[in-house]
Amino acid sequence: MKDLQAEIQEQYQALGISEPVRRLGEEVLAELAPRFARIDEIAEYNQLKVLGAMRKNRVSESHLTGTTGYGYNDDGRDTLERVYADTFHTEDALVRAQITCGTHALNLALSSNLRPGDELLSPVGKPYDTLEEVIGIRPSAGSLAEYGVTYRQVDLLPGGGFDYPAIAAALNPKTRLVTIQRSKGYASRPTLSVEQIGELIAFVKERRPDVICMVDNCYGEFVQTREPSDVGADMIVGSLIKNPGGGLAPAGGYICGRSDCIEQAARRLTSPGLGREVGASLGMNPSFYQGFFLAPTVTAGAEKGAIFAASLYERLGFSVHPAAATPRYDIIQAINLNSPEWLKAFCKGIQMAAPVDSFVTPEPWAMPGYDDEVIMAAGAFVQGSSIELSADGPLRPPYTVFFQGGITWYHAKYGILMSLQKLVDAGLEL
Ligand SMILES: *Cc1c(COP(=O)(O)O)cnc(C)c1O
């Protein structure tokens, strides 16, 4: 019988990975074993957390059916919201197919909890690109600015720390809501740990206990054992086609938090008077439940992929962010590829490794909501899902690719090797 490792090697070769690229990958991986073991421990903890919430809420087969039309008495939907609330230790949750994406969930949380004359403060610098139009940082029809909500921003210090004196000065009687983005998104600042977020919230609450602290939790769920809601956040907000959907949710978003904040959001999502009572689950309950059940292990696989990519590319001399050895608080890995050609080659490799649309070549395009042209590689079961293996980057120097996802670690590994293979094919020397 042939050695299994030899057979795997043959498989990689048959799937387009040259032996030098594969060997380099194995060398890098050999050093990552202790970190991967730690990630597995966190996944184990979080798996028990989710299971505990499902048991406590007596999830049953009947919850996996759904409603149509108005969606009154959708017990599966309502119980799922209890499962989210109990997992994230919040009073309440809104988890809906009608929340179309992360931006929508954030817009909903903000627009429902702010009133004309209120001020929104971001103490962590410029928020995610798509929120610029939500807030009205870039003028946009329907923005919060149009409704008389003002915005103030305090940038992070050059080292990534909070500028506490400036934050204290920015808090004023109009400040109603503080928005804290956990993940770096497309920015080059560090991602915040849950502990750091807790310190920032404590600082704000000490001065203004009445201010709502909201955390954009996108890409952060289940990376640590605690969530921002465990350290004082009044609302945490995210997308179901990222971590908590576990790769199975076909759409959707969530807001978990204080019941009064969630009630506002529900009334804004549907209508005053109707609130959370309507909103058919349209057959999505099984994938929402099963995706949430899988989310801790799926997130762990994606995180391993991020660390592997960082370690591999750092070793080749690329500037990677976060650096390979630093602790990690989300599943995004940024790699500065320094040229548009290499950015395209990297994305081509990720695309070629995909289970769906492996044969297409990604091209840059002007994506709605983003400033610069963006190139995206994603051969996903769910359109645009970034818990699935995907890479994207705006076409601006230093041509940073943001790499994330991988429903299984083995797929992430193959995709990263393929990205490197395409760079090698384009002239990179190992
Ligand atoms: C993805 C993301 C969003 C927006 O989510 P979409 O689902 O793409 O609309 C907002 N904030 C952060 C930090 C994100 O990563």
Tab-separated table of C-alpha atoms and ligand atoms in Angstrom:
chain	number	residue	atom	x	y	z
A	1	MET	CA	0.000	0.000	0.000
A	2	LYS	CA	1.210	3.460	-0.840
A	3	ASP	CA	1.996	5.892	1.910
A	4	LEU	CA	-0.958	8.237	2.499
A	5	GLN	CA	1.260	11.324	2.537
A	6	ALA	CA	2.582	10.353	-0.878
A	7	GLU	CA	-0.968	10.008	-2.138
A	8	ILE	CA	-1.915	13.427	-0.777
A	9	GLN	CA	1.144	14.873	-2.469
A	10	GLU	CA	-0.001	13.337	-5.755
A	11	GLN	CA	-3.440	14.862	-5.250
A	12	TYR	CA	-1.967	18.320	-4.751
A	13	GLN	CA	0.124	17.880	-7.858
A	14	ALA	CA	-2.870	16.739	-9.875
A	15	LEU	CA	-4.726	19.827	-8.633
A	16	GLY	CA	-2.017	22.198	-9.786
A	17	ILE	CA	0.270	22.662	-6.780
A	18	SER	CA	3.949	22.234	-7.630
A	19	GLU	CA	6.177	20.306	-5.251
A	20	PRO	CA	8.255	23.345	-4.094
A	21	VAL	CA	5.080	25.240	-3.155
A	22	ARG	CA	3.617	22.246	-1.321
A	23	ARG	CA	6.856	21.584	0.530
A	24	LEU	CA	7.165	25.186	1.649
A	25	GLY	CA	3.592	25.004	2.907
A	26	GLU	CA	4.349	21.888	4.957
A	27	GLU	CA	7.445	23.496	6.466
A	28	VAL	CA	5.437	26.501	7.565
A	29	LEU	CA	2.629	24.332	8.917
A	30	ALA	CA	4.939	22.217	11.042
A	31	GLU	CA	5.627	25.266	13.185
A	32	LEU	CA	1.962	26.166	13.620
A	33	ALA	CA	0.819	23.059	15.501
A	34	PRO	CA	0.687	24.650	18.984
A	35	ARG	CA	-1.329	27.607	17.728
A	36	PHE	CA	-3.754	25.357	15.906
A	37	ALA	CA	-4.221	23.349	19.095
A	38	ARG	CA	-5.184	26.525	20.933
A	39	ILE	CA	-7.698	27.421	18.210
A	40	ASP	CA	-9.234	23.964	18.545
A	41	GLU	CA	-9.635	24.524	22.282
A	42	ILE	CA	-11.481	27.790	21.700
A	43	ALA	CA	-13.712	26.042	19.160
A	44	GLU	CA	-14.463	23.317	21.699
A	45	TYR	CA	-15.463	25.911	24.282
A	46	ASN	CA	-17.660	27.771	21.821
A	47	GLN	CA	-19.241	24.561	20.545
A	48	LEU	CA	-20.374	23.820	24.093
A	49	LYS	CA	-21.682	27.376	24.444
A	50	VAL	CA	-23.878	27.006	21.338
A	51	LEU	CA	-25.007	23.507	22.262
A	52	GLY	CA	-25.885	24.676	25.755
A	53	ALA	CA	-28.081	27.425	24.341
A	54	MET	CA	-29.798	24.958	21.998
A	55	ARG	CA	-30.472	22.511	24.817
A	56	LYS	CA	-31.678	25.234	27.171
A	57	ASN	CA	-34.184	26.425	24.574
A	58	ARG	CA	-35.311	22.874	23.811
A	59	VAL	CA	-34.714	23.198	20.085
A	60	SER	CA	-36.890	20.582	18.444
A	61	GLU	CA	-37.674	19.201	15.040
A	62	SER	CA	-40.719	21.433	14.758
A	63	HIS	CA	-38.466	24.508	14.946
A	64	LEU	CA	-36.867	23.481	11.686
A	65	THR	CA	-40.050	24.084	9.750
A	66	GLY	CA	-40.885	27.627	8.766
A	67	THR	CA	-43.612	30.054	7.968
A	68	THR	CA	-44.680	32.017	4.910
A	69	GLY	CA	-46.687	35.217	4.480
A	70	TYR	CA	-46.699	37.399	7.599
A	71	GLY	CA	-44.815	34.824	9.582
A	72	TYR	CA	-46.942	35.070	12.720
A	73	ASN	CA	-46.107	32.542	15.419
A	74	ASP	CA	-42.915	31.383	13.791
A	75	ASP	CA	-41.696	29.401	16.738
A	76	GLY	CA	-38.548	28.265	14.947
A	77	ARG	CA	-37.540	31.858	14.217
A	78	ASP	CA	-38.349	33.061	17.732
A	79	THR	CA	-36.489	30.166	19.371
A	80	LEU	CA	-33.455	30.757	17.169
A	81	GLU	CA	-33.402	34.316	18.454
A	82	ARG	CA	-33.403	32.953	22.012
A	83	VAL	CA	-30.503	30.655	21.074
A	84	TYR	CA	-28.487	33.607	19.769
A	85	ALA	CA	-29.337	35.705	22.823
A	86	ASP	CA	-28.300	32.919	25.216
A	87	THR	CA	-25.096	32.135	23.335
A	88	PHE	CA	-24.025	35.767	23.318
A	89	HIS	CA	-25.429	36.425	26.813
A	90	THR	CA	-27.765	39.210	25.764
A	91	GLU	CA	-31.325	40.013	26.813
A	92	ASP	CA	-32.671	39.686	23.317
A	93	ALA	CA	-31.808	39.104	19.668
A	94	LEU	CA	-33.122	39.799	16.211
A	95	VAL	CA	-31.939	37.167	13.704
A	96	ARG	CA	-33.671	37.491	10.381
A	97	ALA	CA	-33.568	36.494	6.766
A	98	GLN	CA	-35.038	39.949	6.060
A	99	ILE	CA	-31.808	41.564	7.250
A	100	THR	CA	-30.038	41.399	3.915
A	101	CYS	CA	-26.385	41.761	4.951
A	102	GLY	CA	-24.034	43.146	7.567
A	103	THR	CA	-24.345	46.711	6.362
A	104	HIS	CA	-28.119	46.441	6.569
A	105	ALA	CA	-27.922	45.057	10.114
A	106	LEU	CA	-25.665	47.939	11.153
A	107	ASN	CA	-27.856	50.501	9.404
A	108	LEU	CA	-30.857	49.000	11.173
A	109	ALA	CA	-29.236	49.097	14.606
A	110	LEU	CA	-28.088	52.674	14.092
A	111	SER	CA	-31.108	54.198	12.379
A	112	SER	CA	-33.571	52.614	14.804
A	113	ASN	CA	-31.761	53.742	17.938
A	114	LEU	CA	-30.853	57.264	16.853
A	115	ARG	CA	-33.196	60.237	16.536
A	116	PRO	CA	-32.811	63.623	14.845
A	117	GLY	CA	-30.444	65.779	16.870
A	118	ASP	CA	-28.522	62.800	18.233
A	119	GLU	CA	-24.838	62.335	17.616
A	120	LEU	CA	-23.021	59.150	16.691
A	121	LEU	CA	-19.404	58.711	17.799
A	122	SER	CA	-16.819	56.315	16.418
A	123	PRO	CA	-13.877	56.262	18.838
A	124	VAL	CA	-11.972	53.744	16.706
A	125	GLY	CA	-11.434	55.720	13.512
A	126	LYS	CA	-13.192	55.549	10.197
A	127	PRO	CA	-15.733	52.737	10.037
A	128	TYR	CA	-16.036	50.094	7.322
A	129	ASP	CA	-16.371	51.510	3.792
A	130	THR	CA	-20.059	50.729	3.345
A	131	LEU	CA	-20.946	52.603	6.536
A	132	GLU	CA	-19.705	55.866	5.083
A	133	GLU	CA	-22.914	56.198	3.108
A	134	VAL	CA	-25.039	54.893	5.976
A	135	ILE	CA	-23.706	57.598	8.261
A	136	GLY	CA	-23.366	60.233	5.555
A	137	ILE	CA	-19.583	60.652	5.837
A	138	ARG	CA	-19.880	60.528	2.073
A	139	PRO	CA	-23.111	62.347	1.182
A	140	SER	CA	-25.773	59.805	0.312
A	141	ALA	CA	-29.546	59.800	-0.053
A	142	GLY	CA	-31.193	58.314	3.019
A	143	SER	CA	-28.120	58.608	5.233
A	144	LEU	CA	-28.306	59.327	8.949
A	145	ALA	CA	-26.956	62.793	8.168
A	146	GLU	CA	-30.055	63.521	6.085
A	147	TYR	CA	-32.165	62.702	9.125
A	148	GLY	CA	-30.257	65.152	11.280
A	149	VAL	CA	-27.970	62.693	13.036
A	150	THR	CA	-24.479	64.152	13.340
A	151	TYR	CA	-21.264	62.148	13.397
A	152	ARG	CA	-17.992	62.514	15.194
A	153	GLN	CA	-14.885	60.387	14.925
A	154	VAL	CA	-11.796	59.934	17.043
A	155	ASP	CA	-8.967	58.142	15.302
A	156	LEU	CA	-6.888	55.467	16.935
A	157	LEU	CA	-3.415	56.480	18.064
A	158	PRO	CA	-0.576	55.646	15.663
A	159	GLY	CA	0.199	52.463	17.637
A	160	GLY	CA	-3.433	51.358	17.463
A	161	GLY	CA	-4.415	52.376	21.012
A	162	PHE	CA	-7.446	54.416	22.024
A	163	ASP	CA	-7.042	58.191	22.229
A	164	TYR	CA	-8.784	58.467	25.605
A	165	PRO	CA	-8.428	62.248	26.089
A	166	ALA	CA	-9.882	62.895	22.631
A	167	ILE	CA	-12.687	60.405	23.254
A	168	ALA	CA	-13.550	62.091	26.542
A	169	ALA	CA	-13.606	65.444	24.729
A	170	ALA	CA	-15.772	64.095	21.899
A	171	LEU	CA	-18.479	62.800	24.237
A	172	ASN	CA	-21.028	65.580	24.542
A	173	PRO	CA	-24.658	65.951	25.553
A	174	LYS	CA	-25.793	65.055	22.024
A	175	THR	CA	-23.826	61.787	21.940
A	176	ARG	CA	-26.385	59.010	21.908
A	177	LEU	CA	-24.559	56.033	20.435
A	178	VAL	CA	-20.952	54.902	20.259
A	179	THR	CA	-20.060	52.533	17.428
A	180	ILE	CA	-17.044	50.283	17.819
A	181	GLN	CA	-15.810	48.170	14.935
A	182	ARG	CA	-14.141	45.019	16.192
A	183	SER	CA	-12.484	43.880	12.969
A	184	LYS	CA	-10.148	46.054	10.933
A	185	GLY	CA	-12.161	45.450	7.764
A	186	TYR	CA	-10.311	47.098	4.861
A	187	ALA	CA	-8.303	49.381	7.131
A	188	SER	CA	-4.726	48.815	8.210
A	189	ARG	CA	-5.331	49.290	11.920
A	190	PRO	CA	-5.272	46.324	14.285
A	191	THR	CA	-8.407	44.348	15.045
A	192	LEU	CA	-9.602	44.915	18.579
A	193	SER	CA	-9.686	42.136	21.139
A	194	VAL	CA	-12.805	41.661	23.224
A	195	GLU	CA	-10.771	42.770	26.240
A	196	GLN	CA	-9.784	46.046	24.550
A	197	ILE	CA	-13.397	46.649	23.555
A	198	GLY	CA	-14.394	46.070	27.178
A	199	GLU	CA	-11.941	48.718	28.374
A	200	LEU	CA	-13.218	51.219	25.840
A	201	ILE	CA	-16.853	50.588	26.761
A	202	ALA	CA	-16.030	50.942	30.468
A	203	PHE	CA	-14.370	54.288	29.746
A	204	VAL	CA	-17.414	55.541	27.829
A	205	LYS	CA	-19.939	54.227	30.364
A	206	GLU	CA	-18.060	55.765	33.254
A	207	ARG	CA	-18.622	59.167	31.704
A	208	ARG	CA	-21.926	58.567	29.995
A	209	PRO	CA	-23.797	55.516	31.304
A	210	ASP	CA	-26.793	56.426	29.126
A	211	VAL	CA	-24.898	56.171	25.831
A	212	ILE	CA	-25.584	53.041	23.775
A	213	CYS	CA	-22.405	51.121	22.933
A	214	MET	CA	-22.764	49.138	19.723
A	215	VAL	CA	-20.127	46.784	18.348
A	216	ASP	CA	-19.809	45.901	14.677
A	217	ASN	CA	-18.998	42.261	15.358
A	218	CYS	CA	-18.442	41.206	11.723
A	219	TYR	CA	-15.744	38.528	11.375
A	220	GLY	CA	-15.161	38.385	15.119
A	221	GLU	CA	-17.773	35.897	16.284
A	222	PHE	CA	-16.359	32.783	17.964
A	223	VAL	CA	-12.724	33.783	17.468
A	224	GLN	CA	-12.441	34.257	21.222
A	225	THR	CA	-14.398	32.594	24.006
A	226	ARG	CA	-16.048	35.867	24.915
A	227	GLU	CA	-17.960	38.308	22.755
A	228	PRO	CA	-18.235	42.102	23.118
A	229	SER	CA	-21.656	41.538	24.717
A	230	ASP	CA	-19.812	39.854	27.607
A	231	VAL	CA	-17.907	43.065	28.300
A	232	GLY	CA	-20.647	45.652	28.285
A	233	ALA	CA	-21.744	46.166	24.661
A	234	ASP	CA	-25.429	47.084	24.456
A	235	MET	CA	-25.665	45.711	20.922
A	236	ILE	CA	-23.515	43.439	18.806
A	237	VAL	CA	-24.250	43.304	15.100
A	238	GLY	CA	-23.185	41.035	12.268
A	239	SER	CA	-23.858	39.152	9.076
A	240	LEU	CA	-24.979	35.553	8.706
A	241	ILE	CA	-22.877	35.051	5.605
A	242	LYS	CA	-19.851	35.521	7.822
A	243	ASN	CA	-18.886	33.565	10.968
A	244	PRO	CA	-22.216	32.897	12.735
A	245	GLY	CA	-23.926	31.493	9.640
A	246	GLY	CA	-21.366	28.692	9.599
A	247	GLY	CA	-21.321	28.726	5.804
A	248	LEU	CA	-24.852	27.355	5.638
A	249	ALA	CA	-27.032	30.425	6.167
A	250	PRO	CA	-27.965	31.613	2.664
A	251	ALA	CA	-28.512	35.233	3.806
A	252	GLY	CA	-29.384	37.222	6.884
A	253	GLY	CA	-28.092	39.336	9.708
A	254	TYR	CA	-28.365	39.604	13.469
A	255	ILE	CA	-28.496	42.156	16.233
A	256	CYS	CA	-28.136	40.876	19.810
A	257	GLY	CA	-28.360	43.088	22.822
A	258	ARG	CA	-30.448	45.008	25.301
A	259	SER	CA	-34.143	44.371	24.840
A	260	ASP	CA	-35.063	48.044	24.366
A	261	CYS	CA	-32.459	48.410	21.587
A	262	ILE	CA	-33.638	45.214	19.893
A	263	GLU	CA	-37.257	46.336	20.115
A	264	GLN	CA	-36.358	49.573	18.326
A	265	ALA	CA	-34.552	47.607	15.621
A	266	ALA	CA	-37.488	45.210	15.130
A	267	ARG	CA	-39.906	48.093	14.719
A	268	ARG	CA	-37.626	49.672	12.172
A	269	LEU	CA	-37.072	46.413	10.280
A	270	THR	CA	-40.773	45.775	9.853
A	271	SER	CA	-42.998	48.552	11.141
A	272	PRO	CA	-44.036	50.299	14.325
A	273	GLY	CA	-46.877	48.227	15.735
A	274	LEU	CA	-45.707	45.046	14.019
A	275	GLY	CA	-42.119	44.780	15.209
A	276	ARG	CA	-40.762	41.267	15.599
A	277	GLU	CA	-44.132	39.543	15.279
A	278	VAL	CA	-43.886	39.465	11.495
A	279	GLY	CA	-41.190	38.263	9.139
A	280	ALA	CA	-41.594	34.762	7.727
A	281	SER	CA	-38.553	32.529	8.011
A	282	LEU	CA	-39.245	31.216	4.483
A	283	GLY	CA	-37.629	27.841	4.980
A	284	MET	CA	-34.348	29.220	6.274
A	285	ASN	CA	-34.604	27.936	9.839
A	286	PRO	CA	-32.733	24.660	9.213
A	287	SER	CA	-29.707	26.396	7.705
A	288	PHE	CA	-29.749	29.107	10.375
A	289	TYR	CA	-29.761	26.533	13.174
A	290	GLN	CA	-27.304	24.155	11.601
A	291	GLY	CA	-25.027	26.976	10.489
A	292	PHE	CA	-24.913	28.417	13.997
A	293	PHE	CA	-24.215	24.942	15.341
A	294	LEU	CA	-21.253	24.587	12.953
A	295	ALA	CA	-20.044	28.179	13.334
A	296	PRO	CA	-17.433	27.577	16.081
A	297	THR	CA	-15.586	24.907	14.068
A	298	VAL	CA	-16.020	26.713	10.765
A	299	THR	CA	-14.599	29.885	12.300
A	300	ALA	CA	-11.679	27.876	13.692
A	301	GLY	CA	-10.875	26.517	10.223
A	302	ALA	CA	-10.979	30.003	8.747
A	303	GLU	CA	-8.706	31.306	11.480
A	304	LYS	CA	-6.183	28.549	10.796
A	305	GLY	CA	-6.237	29.577	7.145
A	306	ALA	CA	-5.540	33.201	8.086
A	307	ILE	CA	-2.580	32.204	10.244
A	308	PHE	CA	-1.232	29.856	7.586
A	309	ALA	CA	-1.460	32.585	4.931
A	310	ALA	CA	0.243	35.105	7.212
A	311	SER	CA	3.055	32.712	8.066
A	312	LEU	CA	3.622	31.605	4.479
A	313	TYR	CA	3.657	35.072	2.940
A	314	GLU	CA	5.621	36.641	5.768
A	315	ARG	CA	8.284	34.020	5.254
A	316	LEU	CA	8.465	35.074	1.604
A	317	GLY	CA	9.143	38.655	2.635
A	318	PHE	CA	5.694	40.185	2.166
A	319	SER	CA	4.346	42.580	4.721
A	320	VAL	CA	1.340	40.907	6.315
A	321	HIS	CA	-1.189	42.308	8.707
A	322	PRO	CA	-1.591	41.083	11.372
A	323	ALA	CA	1.975	39.759	11.527
A	324	ALA	CA	2.119	35.978	11.591
A	325	ALA	CA	3.013	35.610	15.251
A	326	THR	CA	0.613	38.154	16.755
A	327	PRO	CA	-2.566	37.110	18.524
A	328	ARG	CA	-5.570	37.218	16.275
A	329	TYR	CA	-9.047	38.536	16.915
A	330	ASP	CA	-10.797	38.030	13.593
A	331	ILE	CA	-10.511	35.799	10.538
A	332	ILE	CA	-9.200	38.400	8.086
A	333	GLN	CA	-5.633	38.346	6.864
A	334	ALA	CA	-4.223	41.276	4.934
A	335	ILE	CA	-1.191	40.804	2.709
A	336	ASN	CA	0.472	43.699	0.896
A	337	LEU	CA	1.230	42.378	-2.561
A	338	ASN	CA	2.679	45.698	-3.798
A	339	SER	CA	1.488	45.388	-7.401
A	340	PRO	CA	-1.861	45.142	-9.160
A	341	GLU	CA	-0.606	42.102	-11.107
A	342	TRP	CA	0.197	40.135	-7.986
A	343	LEU	CA	-3.076	41.128	-6.390
A	344	LYS	CA	-4.850	39.727	-9.442
A	345	ALA	CA	-2.679	36.579	-9.434
A	346	PHE	CA	-3.435	35.916	-5.770
A	347	CYS	CA	-7.170	36.271	-6.368
A	348	LYS	CA	-6.924	34.053	-9.434
A	349	GLY	CA	-5.409	31.303	-7.279
A	350	ILE	CA	-8.140	31.538	-4.660
A	351	GLN	CA	-10.744	31.410	-7.414
A	352	MET	CA	-9.138	28.365	-9.055
A	353	ALA	CA	-9.273	26.547	-5.723
A	354	ALA	CA	-13.009	27.114	-5.330
A	355	PRO	CA	-15.654	24.395	-5.350
A	356	VAL	CA	-17.931	26.615	-7.470
A	357	ASP	CA	-16.826	28.706	-10.474
A	358	SER	CA	-13.241	27.459	-10.306
A	359	PHE	CA	-12.909	28.128	-14.031
A	360	VAL	CA	-13.588	31.879	-14.025
A	361	THR	CA	-11.035	34.681	-13.747
A	362	PRO	CA	-11.874	37.458	-11.305
A	363	GLU	CA	-11.692	41.016	-12.670
A	364	PRO	CA	-11.758	44.370	-10.813
A	365	TRP	CA	-15.100	46.189	-10.763
A	366	ALA	CA	-16.763	49.243	-9.239
A	367	MET	CA	-18.709	47.602	-6.446
A	368	PRO	CA	-21.663	49.561	-4.987
A	369	GLY	CA	-20.785	51.064	-1.618
A	370	TYR	CA	-17.023	51.039	-2.154
A	371	ASP	CA	-14.760	53.939	-3.177
A	372	ASP	CA	-12.166	52.247	-5.374
A	373	GLU	CA	-12.451	49.405	-7.815
A	374	VAL	CA	-12.398	46.085	-5.993
A	375	ILE	CA	-11.236	42.667	-7.140
A	376	MET	CA	-12.922	39.693	-5.522
A	377	ALA	CA	-12.280	36.004	-5.700
A	378	ALA	CA	-15.034	33.809	-4.425
A	379	GLY	CA	-16.296	30.536	-5.668
A	380	ALA	CA	-18.915	30.247	-3.041
A	381	PHE	CA	-22.068	28.225	-2.485
A	382	VAL	CA	-23.615	31.459	-1.189
A	383	GLN	CA	-23.057	34.587	-3.276
A	384	GLY	CA	-20.584	36.930	-1.629
A	385	SER	CA	-20.229	34.739	1.447
A	386	SER	CA	-16.957	35.641	3.095
A	387	ILE	CA	-16.956	32.819	5.626
A	388	GLU	CA	-16.334	30.767	2.506
A	389	LEU	CA	-12.844	30.992	1.087
A	390	SER	CA	-12.563	34.414	-0.480
A	391	ALA	CA	-10.101	37.160	-1.186
A	392	ASP	CA	-10.686	40.715	-2.114
A	393	GLY	CA	-8.903	43.987	-2.260
A	394	PRO	CA	-9.354	47.516	-3.477
A	395	LEU	CA	-7.103	48.458	-6.403
A	396	ARG	CA	-5.045	51.035	-4.616
A	397	PRO	CA	-1.471	50.892	-3.302
A	398	PRO	CA	-0.077	48.929	-1.516
A	399	TYR	CA	-2.379	46.468	-3.294
A	400	THR	CA	-3.434	44.735	-0.168
A	401	VAL	CA	-5.383	41.545	-0.490
A	402	PHE	CA	-7.806	40.749	2.300
A	403	PHE	CA	-8.090	37.045	2.627
A	404	GLN	CA	-10.700	35.271	4.688
A	405	GLY	CA	-12.814	32.217	5.189
A	406	GLY	CA	-12.757	28.594	4.291
A	407	ILE	CA	-15.618	26.434	5.480
A	408	THR	CA	-13.057	23.706	5.987
A	409	TRP	CA	-9.421	24.149	6.927
A	410	TYR	CA	-8.327	21.825	4.128
A	411	HIS	CA	-9.985	24.007	1.547
A	412	ALA	CA	-8.369	27.108	3.035
A	413	LYS	CA	-5.001	25.365	2.912
A	414	TYR	CA	-5.420	24.378	-0.718
A	415	GLY	CA	-6.596	27.867	-1.667
A	416	ILE	CA	-3.593	29.514	-0.031
A	417	LEU	CA	-1.200	27.101	-1.740
A	418	MET	CA	-2.916	27.841	-5.042
A	419	SER	CA	-2.618	31.600	-4.501
A	420	LEU	CA	1.113	31.151	-3.994
A	421	GLN	CA	1.306	28.889	-7.027
A	422	LYS	CA	-0.197	31.660	-9.159
A	423	LEU	CA	2.350	34.158	-7.818
A	424	VAL	CA	5.121	31.685	-8.615
A	425	ASP	CA	3.671	31.221	-12.106
A	426	ALA	CA	3.721	35.035	-12.427
A	427	GLY	CA	7.427	35.138	-11.600
A	428	LEU	CA	7.776	35.093	-7.800
A	429	GLU	CA	10.904	33.213	-6.695
A	430	LEU	CA	10.590	30.980	-3.670
B	1	LIG	C1	-18.399	42.741	6.142
B	1	LIG	C2	-18.388	43.857	7.082
B	1	LIG	C3	-19.431	44.784	7.134
B	1	LIG	C4	-20.555	44.817	6.133
B	1	LIG	O1	-21.134	43.630	5.893
B	1	LIG	P1	-21.792	43.273	4.478
B	1	LIG	O2	-22.459	42.004	4.784
B	1	LIG	O3	-20.704	43.143	3.475
B	1	LIG	O4	-22.749	44.343	4.139
B	1	LIG	C5	-19.370	45.758	8.093
B	1	LIG	N1	-18.342	45.838	8.947
B	1	LIG	C6	-17.313	44.979	8.911
B	1	LIG	C7	-16.196	45.133	9.877
B	1	LIG	C8	-17.303	43.967	7.987
B	1	LIG	O5	-16.293	43.124	7.962
